């Protein structure tokens, strides 16, 4: 019973790595790049017993002559090929079980992904409280943009010159 759940999680890992980085992938077939990533992320490659070259050679062995991808059955064969190299002190069956445990339940990791930082000039340039002149009018007090009303000049058709202090007082003067 434990072996069937282990194989299910092994197949789940295969599918996750198979679709990694490929928007068109179905999860049924894995390419060489993703096979190498699986071996690296699951620590199948240790740099001594199993190197990246060994991983590529095993991939070439198990895939078809003209094929560029491997399916789940070929994937299991590839793990069988690598198992004795990775676990030299164990029997072939024990080594295969150990390598399956390394891979089972794992997901692709995003190593070395660059995070965007707002430091220095970027932070200074995007701080709306430091804006002056016409740029200042495009944002409200909280720093949120006003949208079109902040960009457009609204035409004043009142008949008065702009910035005239006593606008709208003419009628009051004439009536007196």
Coordinates of N, CA, C and O in Angstrom, one line a residue:
X1 N 0.8 -1.2 0.0 CA 0.0 0.0 0.0 C 0.9 1.3 0.0 O 0.6 2.2 -0.7
X2 N 1.9 1.2 0.8 CA 2.8 2.4 0.9 C 3.5 2.6 -0.5 O 3.8 3.7 -0.9
X3 N 3.8 1.5 -1.2 CA 4.5 1.6 -2.5 C 3.6 2.3 -3.5 O 4.1 3.0 -4.3
X4 N 2.3 2.0 -3.5 CA 1.4 2.6 -4.5 C 1.3 4.1 -4.3 O 1.2 4.9 -5.3
X5 N 1.3 4.6 -3.1 CA 1.2 6.0 -2.8 C 2.5 6.7 -3.2 O 2.6 7.8 -3.7
X6 N 3.6 5.9 -3.0 CA 5.0 6.4 -3.3 C 5.0 6.6 -4.8 O 5.6 7.6 -5.3
X7 N 4.5 5.6 -5.6 CA 4.5 5.7 -7.0 C 3.6 6.8 -7.5 O 3.9 7.5 -8.5
X8 N 2.5 7.0 -6.8 CA 1.6 8.1 -7.2 C 2.3 9.5 -7.0 O 2.2 10.4 -7.9
X9 N 3.0 9.7 -5.9 CA 3.7 10.9 -5.7 C 4.9 11.0 -6.7 O 5.3 12.2 -7.0
X10 N 5.5 9.9 -7.1 CA 6.6 9.9 -8.0 C 6.0 10.4 -9.4 O 6.6 11.2 -10.0
X11 N 4.9 9.9 -9.8 CA 4.2 10.3 -11.0 C 3.8 11.8 -11.0 O 4.0 12.5 -12.0
X12 N 3.3 12.2 -9.8 CA 2.9 13.6 -9.6 C 4.2 14.5 -9.8 O 4.1 15.6 -10.5
X13 N 5.3 14.1 -9.2 CA 6.5 14.9 -9.4 C 7.0 14.9 -10.9 O 7.4 16.0 -11.4
X14 N 6.8 13.8 -11.5 CA 7.2 13.7 -13.0 C 6.3 14.7 -13.7 O 6.9 15.5 -14.5
X15 N 5.0 14.8 -13.5 CA 4.1 15.7 -14.2 C 4.5 17.2 -13.9 O 4.5 18.0 -14.8
X16 N 4.8 17.5 -12.6 CA 5.1 18.8 -12.3 C 6.4 19.3 -13.0 O 6.4 20.4 -13.4
X17 N 7.4 18.5 -13.0 CA 8.6 18.8 -13.6 C 8.5 18.9 -15.2 O 9.1 19.6 -15.8
X18 N 7.6 18.0 -15.7 CA 7.4 17.9 -17.1 C 6.8 19.2 -17.7 O 7.1 19.6 -18.8
X19 N 5.9 19.8 -16.9 CA 5.2 21.1 -17.4 C 6.0 22.3 -17.0 O 5.7 23.4 -17.5
X20 N 7.0 22.2 -16.2 CA 7.8 23.4 -15.7 C 8.4 24.1 -16.9 O 9.1 23.6 -17.7
X21 N 8.1 25.4 -17.0 CA 8.7 26.3 -18.0 C 8.2 26.1 -19.4 O 8.7 26.8 -20.3
X22 N 7.2 25.3 -19.6 CA 6.7 25.1 -20.9 C 5.1 25.3 -20.9 O 4.5 24.4 -20.3
X23 N 4.6 26.3 -21.5 CA 3.2 26.6 -21.4 C 2.4 25.6 -22.2 O 1.2 25.4 -21.9
X24 N 3.0 25.0 -23.2 CA 2.3 24.0 -24.1 C 2.4 22.6 -23.6 O 1.7 21.7 -24.2
X25 N 3.1 22.3 -22.5 CA 3.4 20.9 -22.1 C 2.1 20.3 -21.5 O 1.3 21.0 -20.8
X26 N 1.9 19.1 -21.7 CA 0.7 18.4 -21.1 C 1.0 17.6 -19.8 O 0.1 17.3 -19.1
X27 N 2.3 17.4 -19.6 CA 2.7 16.7 -18.4 C 2.9 15.2 -18.6 O 3.1 14.4 -17.7
X28 N 2.7 14.8 -19.9 CA 2.9 13.4 -20.3 C 4.3 13.1 -20.7 O 4.7 11.9 -20.6
X29 N 5.0 14.1 -21.1 CA 6.4 13.9 -21.6 C 7.3 14.9 -21.0 O 6.9 16.1 -20.9
X30 N 8.5 14.5 -20.8 CA 9.5 15.4 -20.2 C 10.7 15.6 -21.1 O 11.2 14.6 -21.7
X31 N 11.2 16.8 -21.3 CA 12.3 17.1 -22.1 C 13.6 17.0 -21.3 O 13.6 16.8 -20.1
X32 N 14.8 17.0 -22.0 CA 16.1 16.9 -21.3 C 16.4 17.9 -20.3 O 17.0 17.7 -19.3
X33 N 16.0 19.2 -20.6 CA 16.2 20.3 -19.7 C 15.5 20.0 -18.4 O 16.1 20.2 -17.3
X34 N 14.2 19.7 -18.4 CA 13.5 19.4 -17.2 C 13.9 18.2 -16.5 O 13.8 18.1 -15.2
X35 N 14.4 17.2 -17.2 CA 15.0 16.0 -16.6 C 16.2 16.4 -15.8 O 16.4 15.9 -14.6
X36 N 17.1 17.2 -16.3 CA 18.3 17.7 -15.6 C 17.9 18.5 -14.4 O 18.5 18.4 -13.4
X37 N 16.8 19.3 -14.6 CA 16.4 20.2 -13.4 C 15.8 19.3 -12.3 O 16.1 19.5 -11.2
X38 N 15.1 18.2 -12.7 CA 14.5 17.3 -11.7 C 15.7 16.7 -10.9 O 15.7 16.6 -9.7
X39 N 16.7 16.2 -11.6 CA 17.8 15.5 -10.9 C 18.6 16.5 -10.0 O 19.0 16.1 -9.0
X40 N 18.7 17.8 -10.5 CA 19.4 18.8 -9.7 C 18.6 19.2 -8.4 O 19.1 19.2 -7.3
X41 N 17.3 19.5 -8.6 CA 16.4 19.9 -7.5 C 16.2 18.8 -6.5 O 16.0 19.1 -5.3
X42 N 16.1 17.6 -6.9 CA 15.8 16.5 -6.0 C 17.1 15.9 -5.4 O 17.1 14.8 -4.8
X43 N 18.2 16.5 -5.7 CA 19.5 16.1 -5.2 C 19.9 14.7 -5.7 O 20.5 13.9 -4.9
X44 N 19.5 14.3 -6.9 CA 20.0 13.0 -7.5 C 21.4 13.2 -7.9 O 22.2 12.3 -7.7
X45 N 21.7 14.4 -8.5 CA 23.1 14.7 -8.8 C 23.8 15.1 -7.6 O 23.3 16.0 -6.9
X46 N 24.9 14.5 -7.3 CA 25.7 14.9 -6.1 C 27.1 15.4 -6.4 O 27.8 15.8 -5.5
X47 N 27.4 15.4 -7.7 CA 28.7 16.0 -8.1 C 29.8 15.0 -8.1 O 30.8 15.2 -8.7
X48 N 29.6 13.9 -7.4 CA 30.7 12.8 -7.3 C 30.2 11.6 -8.0 O 30.8 11.2 -9.1
X49 N 29.2 10.9 -7.5 CA 28.7 9.7 -8.1 C 27.9 9.9 -9.3 O 28.0 9.2 -10.3
X50 N 27.1 10.9 -9.3 CA 26.2 11.3 -10.4 C 26.4 12.7 -10.7 O 26.2 13.6 -9.9
X51 N 26.9 13.0 -12.0 CA 27.1 14.3 -12.4 C 26.1 14.7 -13.4 O 25.3 13.9 -13.9
X52 N 26.1 16.0 -13.9 CA 25.1 16.4 -14.9 C 25.4 15.7 -16.2 O 24.4 15.4 -17.0
X53 N 26.6 15.3 -16.5 CA 26.9 14.5 -17.7 C 26.2 13.2 -17.6 O 25.7 12.7 -18.6
X54 N 26.3 12.5 -16.5 CA 25.7 11.2 -16.3 C 24.2 11.3 -16.5 O 23.6 10.5 -17.2
X55 N 23.6 12.4 -16.0 CA 22.2 12.6 -16.2 C 21.8 12.7 -17.6 O 20.8 12.1 -18.1
X56 N 22.6 13.5 -18.4 CA 22.3 13.7 -19.8 C 22.5 12.4 -20.6 O 21.8 12.0 -21.5
X57 N 23.5 11.6 -20.2 CA 23.8 10.3 -20.9 C 22.6 9.3 -20.7 O 22.2 8.7 -21.6
X58 N 22.2 9.3 -19.4 CA 21.0 8.4 -19.1 C 19.8 8.8 -19.9 O 19.0 7.9 -20.4
X59 N 19.6 10.1 -20.0 CA 18.4 10.6 -20.7 C 18.5 10.1 -22.2 O 17.5 9.7 -22.7
X60 N 19.7 10.2 -22.8 CA 19.9 9.8 -24.2 C 19.7 8.3 -24.3 O 19.2 7.9 -25.4
X61 N 20.0 7.5 -23.3 CA 19.9 6.1 -23.4 C 18.4 5.7 -23.4 O 18.0 4.8 -24.2
X62 N 17.6 6.2 -22.5 CA 16.3 5.8 -22.3 C 15.3 6.3 -23.4 O 14.3 5.7 -23.6
X63 N 15.6 7.4 -24.0 CA 14.6 8.0 -25.0 C 14.8 7.2 -26.3 O 15.8 6.6 -26.5
X64 N 13.8 7.4 -27.1 CA 13.9 6.7 -28.5 C 15.0 7.4 -29.3 O 15.4 8.5 -29.0
X65 N 15.4 6.8 -30.4 CA 16.4 7.3 -31.3 C 16.2 8.7 -31.7 O 17.0 9.6 -31.6
X66 N 15.0 8.9 -32.3 CA 14.7 10.2 -32.8 C 13.9 11.1 -31.9 O 13.6 12.3 -32.2
X67 N 13.5 10.6 -30.7 CA 12.7 11.3 -29.8 C 13.5 12.4 -29.0 O 14.7 12.3 -28.9
X68 N 12.8 13.5 -28.6 CA 13.5 14.5 -27.8 C 12.9 14.5 -26.4 O 13.4 15.3 -25.6
X69 N 11.9 13.7 -26.1 CA 11.3 13.7 -24.8 C 11.2 12.2 -24.3 O 11.3 11.3 -25.1
X70 N 10.9 12.1 -23.0 CA 10.7 10.8 -22.4 C 9.3 10.8 -21.7 O 8.9 11.8 -21.2
X71 N 8.7 9.6 -21.7 CA 7.4 9.5 -21.0 C 7.6 8.9 -19.6 O 8.8 8.7 -19.2
X72 N 6.6 8.7 -18.9 CA 6.7 8.2 -17.5 C 7.4 6.9 -17.3 O 8.3 6.7 -16.4
X73 N 7.2 6.0 -18.3 CA 7.8 4.6 -18.2 C 9.3 4.8 -18.4 O 10.1 4.2 -17.7
X74 N 9.7 5.6 -19.4 CA 11.1 5.8 -19.7 C 11.8 6.6 -18.5 O 12.9 6.4 -18.2
X75 N 11.0 7.4 -17.9 CA 11.5 8.2 -16.7 C 11.9 7.2 -15.6 O 12.9 7.3 -15.0
X76 N 11.0 6.2 -15.4 CA 11.3 5.2 -14.3 C 12.6 4.4 -14.7 O 13.4 4.1 -13.8
X77 N 12.7 4.1 -16.0 CA 13.9 3.4 -16.5 C 15.2 4.2 -16.2 O 16.2 3.7 -15.8
X78 N 15.0 5.5 -16.5 CA 16.2 6.4 -16.2 C 16.5 6.5 -14.8 O 17.7 6.5 -14.4
X79 N 15.5 6.5 -13.9 CA 15.8 6.4 -12.5 C 16.5 5.1 -12.1 O 17.4 5.1 -11.2
X80 N 16.1 4.0 -12.7 CA 16.7 2.7 -12.4 C 18.2 2.7 -12.9 O 19.0 2.2 -12.2
X81 N 18.5 3.4 -14.0 CA 19.9 3.5 -14.5 C 20.7 4.3 -13.5 O 21.9 4.0 -13.3
X82 N 20.2 5.4 -13.0 CA 20.9 6.3 -12.1 C 21.1 5.8 -10.7 O 22.0 6.1 -10.0
X83 N 20.1 5.0 -10.2 CA 20.1 4.5 -8.8 C 21.4 3.9 -8.4 O 21.9 4.3 -7.3
X84 N 21.9 2.9 -9.1 CA 23.2 2.3 -8.6 C 24.4 3.2 -8.6 O 25.3 3.1 -7.7
X85 N 24.4 4.2 -9.4 CA 25.5 5.2 -9.4 C 25.3 6.1 -8.2 O 26.3 6.5 -7.6
X86 N 24.1 6.5 -7.9 CA 23.9 7.4 -6.7 C 24.1 6.7 -5.4 O 24.6 7.3 -4.5
X87 N 23.6 5.5 -5.3 CA 23.7 4.7 -4.0 C 24.5 3.5 -4.3 O 23.9 2.4 -4.5
X88 N 25.8 3.6 -4.2 CA 26.7 2.5 -4.6 C 26.7 1.4 -3.5 O 26.9 0.2 -3.9
X89 N 26.4 1.8 -2.3 CA 26.5 0.8 -1.2 C 25.2 -0.1 -1.1 O 25.2 -1.1 -0.3
X90 N 24.2 0.2 -1.8 CA 22.9 -0.5 -1.7 C 22.7 -1.5 -2.9 O 23.4 -1.3 -3.9
X91 N 21.8 -2.4 -2.7 CA 21.5 -3.3 -3.9 C 20.7 -2.5 -4.9 O 20.2 -1.4 -4.6
X92 N 20.5 -3.1 -6.1 CA 19.9 -2.4 -7.1 C 18.4 -2.0 -6.8 O 18.0 -0.8 -7.1
X93 N 17.7 -2.9 -6.1 CA 16.3 -2.6 -5.7 C 16.2 -1.5 -4.6 O 15.4 -0.6 -4.7
X94 N 17.1 -1.7 -3.6 CA 17.2 -0.7 -2.5 C 17.6 0.7 -3.1 O 17.0 1.7 -2.6
X95 N 18.5 0.7 -4.0 CA 19.0 2.0 -4.6 C 17.8 2.6 -5.4 O 17.6 3.9 -5.3
X96 N 17.0 1.8 -6.1 CA 15.9 2.3 -6.9 C 14.8 2.9 -5.9 O 14.3 4.0 -6.2
X97 N 14.6 2.2 -4.8 CA 13.6 2.7 -3.8 C 14.1 4.1 -3.2 O 13.3 5.0 -3.1
X98 N 15.4 4.1 -2.9 CA 16.0 5.4 -2.4 C 15.9 6.5 -3.3 O 15.6 7.7 -2.9
X99 N 16.2 6.3 -4.6 CA 16.1 7.4 -5.6 C 14.7 7.8 -5.8 O 14.4 9.0 -6.0
X100 N 13.7 6.8 -5.7 CA 12.3 7.2 -5.9 C 11.9 8.1 -4.7 O 11.1 9.0 -4.9
X101 N 12.4 7.8 -3.5 CA 12.0 8.6 -2.3 C 12.6 10.0 -2.5 O 12.0 11.0 -2.0
X102 N 13.8 10.1 -3.1 CA 14.4 11.5 -3.3 C 13.5 12.3 -4.2 O 13.3 13.5 -4.0
X103 N 12.9 11.7 -5.2 CA 12.2 12.4 -6.3 C 10.7 12.6 -5.9 O 10.1 13.6 -6.1
X104 N 10.1 11.6 -5.2 CA 8.7 11.6 -4.9 C 8.3 12.8 -4.1 O 8.9 13.2 -3.1
X105 N 7.2 13.5 -4.5 CA 6.6 14.6 -3.8 C 7.3 15.9 -4.0 O 6.9 16.9 -3.3
X106 N 8.3 16.0 -4.8 CA 9.1 17.2 -5.0 C 8.4 18.0 -6.1 O 7.8 17.5 -7.0
X107 N 8.7 19.4 -6.1 CA 8.2 20.3 -7.1 C 9.4 21.1 -7.6 O 10.4 21.3 -6.9
X108 N 9.3 21.6 -8.8 CA 10.4 22.5 -9.3 C 10.6 23.7 -8.4 O 9.6 24.3 -8.0
X109 N 11.8 24.1 -8.2 CA 12.1 25.3 -7.4 C 12.6 26.4 -8.3 O 13.2 26.2 -9.4
X110 N 12.3 27.7 -8.0 CA 12.8 28.8 -8.7 C 14.0 29.4 -8.0 O 13.9 30.2 -7.2
X111 N 15.1 28.9 -8.4 CA 16.4 29.3 -7.7 C 16.9 30.5 -8.5 O 16.9 30.6 -9.7
X112 N 17.4 31.5 -7.8 CA 18.0 32.7 -8.4 C 17.1 33.6 -9.1 O 17.4 34.3 -10.0
X113 N 15.8 33.6 -8.7 CA 14.8 34.5 -9.2 C 15.1 35.9 -8.7 O 15.1 36.1 -7.4
X114 N 15.2 36.9 -9.5 CA 15.5 38.2 -9.1 C 14.3 38.9 -8.6 O 13.2 38.9 -9.2
X115 N 14.4 39.5 -7.4 CA 13.3 40.3 -6.8 C 13.5 41.8 -7.1 O 14.6 42.2 -7.1
X116 N 12.4 42.4 -7.4 CA 12.5 43.9 -7.8 C 12.6 44.7 -6.5 O 11.8 44.5 -5.5
X117 N 13.6 45.5 -6.4 CA 13.8 46.4 -5.2 C 13.6 47.8 -5.6 O 14.2 48.3 -6.6
X118 N 12.9 48.6 -4.8 CA 12.8 50.0 -5.0 C 13.7 50.7 -4.1 O 13.4 51.0 -2.9
X119 N 14.9 50.9 -4.5 CA 16.0 51.6 -3.7 C 16.6 52.7 -4.5 O 16.6 52.7 -5.7
X120 N 17.2 53.6 -3.8 CA 17.9 54.7 -4.4 C 17.1 55.6 -5.3 O 16.1 56.1 -4.9
X121 N 17.5 55.7 -6.5 CA 16.9 56.6 -7.5 C 15.4 56.2 -7.7 O 14.5 57.1 -7.9
X122 N 15.1 54.9 -7.8 CA 13.8 54.5 -8.2 C 12.8 54.9 -7.1 O 11.7 55.4 -7.3
X123 N 13.2 54.7 -5.8 CA 12.3 55.1 -4.7 C 12.1 56.6 -4.7 O 11.0 57.1 -4.5
X124 N 13.2 57.4 -4.9 CA 13.1 58.8 -5.0 C 12.2 59.3 -6.1 O 11.4 60.2 -5.9
X125 N 12.3 58.7 -7.2 CA 11.5 59.1 -8.4 C 10.1 58.7 -8.3 O 9.2 59.3 -9.0
X126 N 9.7 57.7 -7.6 CA 8.3 57.2 -7.5 C 7.7 57.7 -6.2 O 6.5 57.4 -6.0
X127 N 8.3 58.6 -5.4 CA 7.7 59.1 -4.2 C 6.9 60.4 -4.6 O 7.5 61.4 -4.9
X128 N 5.6 60.2 -4.6 CA 4.7 61.3 -5.1 C 4.7 62.5 -4.2 O 4.4 63.6 -4.6
X129 N 5.1 62.4 -2.9 CA 5.2 63.5 -2.0 C 6.3 64.5 -2.4 O 6.2 65.7 -2.0
X130 N 7.2 64.1 -3.2 CA 8.3 65.0 -3.6 C 8.1 65.7 -5.0 O 8.9 66.4 -5.5
X131 N 6.9 65.4 -5.6 CA 6.6 66.0 -6.9 C 6.2 67.5 -6.7 O 5.6 67.9 -5.7
X132 N 6.6 68.2 -7.7 CA 6.3 69.7 -7.7 C 5.6 70.1 -9.0 O 5.6 69.3 -10.0
X133 N 5.1 71.3 -9.1 CA 4.6 71.9 -10.3 C 3.4 71.1 -10.8 O 2.5 70.6 -10.1
X134 N 3.3 71.0 -12.1 CA 2.2 70.3 -12.8 C 2.1 68.8 -12.4 O 1.0 68.3 -12.5
X135 N 3.2 68.2 -12.1 CA 3.2 66.8 -11.8 C 2.5 66.5 -10.5 O 1.9 65.5 -10.3
X136 N 2.6 67.5 -9.6 CA 2.0 67.4 -8.2 C 0.5 67.3 -8.4 O -0.2 66.6 -7.6
X137 N -0.1 68.0 -9.4 CA -1.5 68.0 -9.5 C -2.1 66.7 -10.0 O -3.3 66.5 -10.0
X138 N -1.3 65.8 -10.5 CA -1.8 64.5 -11.0 C -2.1 63.5 -9.9 O -2.6 62.4 -10.2
X139 N -1.7 63.8 -8.7 CA -1.9 62.8 -7.6 C -2.6 63.5 -6.4 O -2.5 64.7 -6.2
X140 N -3.4 62.7 -5.7 CA -4.1 63.2 -4.5 C -3.1 63.1 -3.3 O -2.0 62.8 -3.4
X141 N -3.6 63.5 -2.1 CA -2.8 63.5 -0.9 C -2.2 62.2 -0.6 O -1.1 62.1 0.0
X142 N -2.9 61.1 -0.8 CA -2.4 59.8 -0.5 C -1.3 59.2 -1.5 O -0.7 58.2 -1.2
X143 N -1.2 59.9 -2.6 CA -0.2 59.5 -3.6 C -0.8 58.7 -4.7 O -0.1 58.2 -5.6
X144 N -2.1 58.5 -4.7 CA -2.8 57.8 -5.7 C -3.1 58.7 -6.9 O -3.5 59.9 -6.7
X145 N -2.9 58.2 -8.1 CA -3.1 59.0 -9.3 C -4.5 59.4 -9.5 O -5.4 58.6 -9.2
X146 N -4.8 60.6 -10.0 CA -6.1 61.0 -10.3 C -6.7 60.5 -11.6 O -7.9 60.7 -11.9
X147 N -5.8 60.0 -12.4 CA -6.3 59.5 -13.7 C -6.4 60.6 -14.8 O -5.6 61.6 -14.7
X148 N -7.4 60.6 -15.6 CA -7.5 61.6 -16.7 C -7.7 63.0 -16.1 O -7.2 64.0 -16.7
X149 N -8.4 63.1 -15.0 CA -8.7 64.5 -14.5 C -7.4 65.1 -14.0 O -7.3 66.3 -13.9
X150 N -6.3 64.3 -13.7 CA -5.1 64.9 -13.3 C -4.2 65.3 -14.4 O -3.2 66.0 -14.3
X151 N -4.5 64.8 -15.6 CA -3.7 65.1 -16.8 C -4.3 66.1 -17.7 O -3.6 66.8 -18.4
X152 N -5.6 66.3 -17.7 CA -6.3 67.2 -18.6 C -6.4 68.6 -18.1 O -6.7 68.8 -16.9
X153 N -6.2 69.6 -18.9 CA -6.5 70.9 -18.5 C -8.0 71.1 -18.7 O -8.6 71.0 -19.8
X154 N -8.7 71.5 -17.6 CA -10.1 71.7 -17.7 C -10.3 73.2 -18.0 O -9.9 74.1 -17.4
X155 N -11.1 73.4 -19.1 CA -11.3 74.7 -19.6 C -12.3 75.4 -18.8 O -13.4 74.9 -18.5
X156 N -12.0 76.6 -18.4 CA -12.9 77.5 -17.6 C -13.6 78.4 -18.5 O -13.0 79.4 -19.0
X157 N -14.9 78.3 -18.8 CA -15.6 79.1 -19.7 C -16.5 80.2 -18.9 O -17.6 80.5 -19.3
X158 N -16.0 80.6 -17.8 CA -16.8 81.5 -16.9 C -16.7 83.0 -17.4 O -17.5 83.8 -17.0
X159 N -15.7 83.3 -18.3 CA -15.6 84.6 -18.8 C -14.5 85.4 -18.0 O -14.2 86.5 -18.4
X160 N -14.0 84.9 -16.9 CA -13.0 85.6 -16.1 C -11.6 85.1 -16.5 O -11.5 83.9 -16.9
X161 N -10.6 85.9 -16.3 CA -9.3 85.5 -16.5 C -8.9 84.5 -15.4 O -9.4 84.6 -14.3
X162 N -8.1 83.5 -15.7 CA -7.7 82.5 -14.8 C -7.0 83.1 -13.5 O -6.3 84.1 -13.7
X163 N -7.3 82.6 -12.4 CA -6.7 83.0 -11.1 C -7.3 84.4 -10.7 O -6.7 85.0 -9.8
X164 N -8.4 84.9 -11.3 CA -9.0 86.1 -10.8 C -9.7 85.9 -9.5 O -10.5 85.0 -9.4
X165 N -9.3 86.8 -8.5 CA -9.8 86.6 -7.1 C -11.3 86.8 -7.0 O -12.0 86.2 -6.2
X166 N -11.8 87.8 -7.7 CA -13.2 88.2 -7.4 C -14.2 87.6 -8.5 O -15.2 88.2 -8.8
X167 N -13.9 86.4 -9.0 CA -14.7 85.8 -10.0 C -16.1 85.5 -9.4 O -16.3 85.1 -8.3
X168 N -17.2 85.9 -10.2 CA -18.5 85.6 -9.8 C -19.1 86.7 -8.9 O -20.2 86.6 -8.4
X169 N -18.4 87.8 -8.7 CA -18.9 88.9 -7.9 C -19.6 90.0 -8.7 O -20.1 91.0 -8.1
X170 N -19.5 90.0 -10.0 CA -20.0 91.1 -10.8 C -21.5 91.3 -10.6 O -22.0 92.4 -10.5
X171 N -22.3 90.2 -10.6 CA -23.7 90.4 -10.5 C -24.1 91.0 -9.2 O -25.0 91.8 -9.1
X172 N -23.4 90.7 -8.1 CA -23.6 91.3 -6.8 C -23.4 92.8 -6.8 O -24.1 93.6 -6.2
X173 N -22.3 93.2 -7.6 CA -22.0 94.7 -7.6 C -23.0 95.4 -8.4 O -23.4 96.6 -8.1
X174 N -23.5 94.9 -9.5 CA -24.4 95.5 -10.4 C -25.8 95.7 -9.8 O -26.4 96.7 -9.9
X175 N -26.2 94.8 -9.0 CA -27.5 94.8 -8.3 C -27.6 95.9 -7.3 O -28.7 96.4 -7.0
X176 N -26.5 96.3 -6.7 CA -26.5 97.3 -5.6 C -26.8 98.7 -6.1 O -26.8 99.3 -7.0

